[in-house]
GROMACS .gro file of C-alpha atoms in nm:
model
   71
    1MET     CA    1   0.639   0.113  -4.472
    2ALA     CA    2   0.443   0.430  -4.415
    3VAL     CA    3   0.364   0.565  -4.070
    4GLU     CA    4   0.021   0.711  -4.026
    5LYS     CA    5  -0.035   0.991  -3.780
    6THR     CA    6  -0.377   1.024  -3.626
    7ASN     CA    7  -0.508   1.329  -3.452
    8SER     CA    8  -0.727   1.173  -3.188
    9SER     CA    9  -0.836   1.387  -2.901
   10SER     CA   10  -1.039   1.264  -2.607
   11SER     CA   11  -1.325   1.461  -2.472
   12LEU     CA   12  -1.386   1.486  -2.099
   13ALA     CA   13  -1.687   1.255  -2.132
   14GLU     CA   14  -1.471   0.986  -2.296
   15VAL     CA   15  -1.208   1.014  -2.022
   16ILE     CA   16  -1.469   0.988  -1.745
   17ASP     CA   17  -1.632   0.691  -1.919
   18ARG     CA   18  -1.293   0.517  -1.942
   19ILE     CA   19  -1.216   0.584  -1.573
   20LEU     CA   20  -1.555   0.453  -1.460
   21ASP     CA   21  -1.519   0.148  -1.683
   22LYS     CA   22  -1.165   0.053  -1.576
   23GLY     CA   23  -1.141   0.225  -1.237
   24ILE     CA   24  -0.860   0.402  -1.054
   25VAL     CA   25  -0.722   0.317  -0.710
   26ILE     CA   26  -0.516   0.572  -0.518
   27ASP     CA   27  -0.344   0.426  -0.213
   28ALA     CA   28  -0.175   0.681   0.013
   29TRP     CA   29  -0.001   0.657   0.348
   30ALA     CA   30   0.152   0.944   0.544
   31ARG     CA   31   0.313   0.973   0.887
   32VAL     CA   32   0.413   1.285   1.078
   33SER     CA   33   0.674   1.235   1.351
   34LEU     CA   34   0.861   1.468   1.581
   35VAL     CA   35   1.166   1.340   1.772
   36SER     CA   36   1.069   0.977   1.700
   37ILE     CA   37   0.716   1.030   1.837
   38GLU     CA   38   0.440   0.962   1.589
   39LEU     CA   39   0.199   1.254   1.595
   40LEU     CA   40  -0.027   1.169   1.305
   41ALA     CA   41  -0.074   0.871   1.077
   42ILE     CA   42  -0.306   0.875   0.777
   43GLU     CA   43  -0.388   0.583   0.553
   44ALA     CA   44  -0.628   0.629   0.265
   45ARG     CA   45  -0.746   0.414  -0.022
   46ILE     CA   46  -0.957   0.597  -0.277
   47VAL     CA   47  -1.142   0.403  -0.544
   48ILE     CA   48  -1.298   0.580  -0.839
   49ALA     CA   49  -1.505   0.341  -1.048
   50SER     CA   50  -1.858   0.255  -1.136
   51VAL     CA   51  -2.042   0.037  -0.886
   52GLU     CA   52  -2.044  -0.251  -1.132
   53THR     CA   53  -1.665  -0.232  -1.187
   54TYR     CA   54  -1.594  -0.196  -0.814
   55LEU     CA   55  -1.806  -0.497  -0.720
   56LYS     CA   56  -1.651  -0.709  -0.995
   57TYR     CA   57  -1.295  -0.647  -0.873
   58ALA     CA   58  -1.380  -0.629  -0.500
   59GLU     CA   59  -1.533  -0.974  -0.517
   60ALA     CA   60  -1.219  -1.106  -0.688
   61VAL     CA   61  -0.998  -0.992  -0.397
   62GLY     CA   62  -1.247  -1.077  -0.121
   63LEU     CA   63  -1.353  -0.726  -0.016
   64THR     CA   64  -1.726  -0.794  -0.042
   65GLN     CA   65  -1.729  -1.054   0.240
   66SER     CA   66  -1.654  -0.806   0.520
   67ALA     CA   67  -1.894  -0.546   0.377
   68ALA     CA   68  -2.184  -0.793   0.381
   69VAL     CA   69  -2.152  -0.867   0.756
   70PRO     CA   70  -2.338  -0.612   0.973
   71ALA     CA   71  -2.127  -0.449   1.246
   0.00000   0.00000   0.00000
C-alpha cells in the first residue's frame, strides 16, 4: 500500500471562506479580584460567521427569539 503525499496549501481567501461558512465562536470569561472583592468581571462571546450561517445556528439554539422582540 503506497502513501501519497499532497502539497496542499490554503490561501487566505480559502481560510476566510471556510471560517465564514462554518463559523467560529470564542467564549471568554475573566474576573479580577483583590482580597476576595470582585473588581471587574468580563464575559464575552464573539461569533465570526456569515449572516446566513449565524442565523441558521442561532435559530437552532433559540437565540433569534429574543433578538426579534423590541426592547
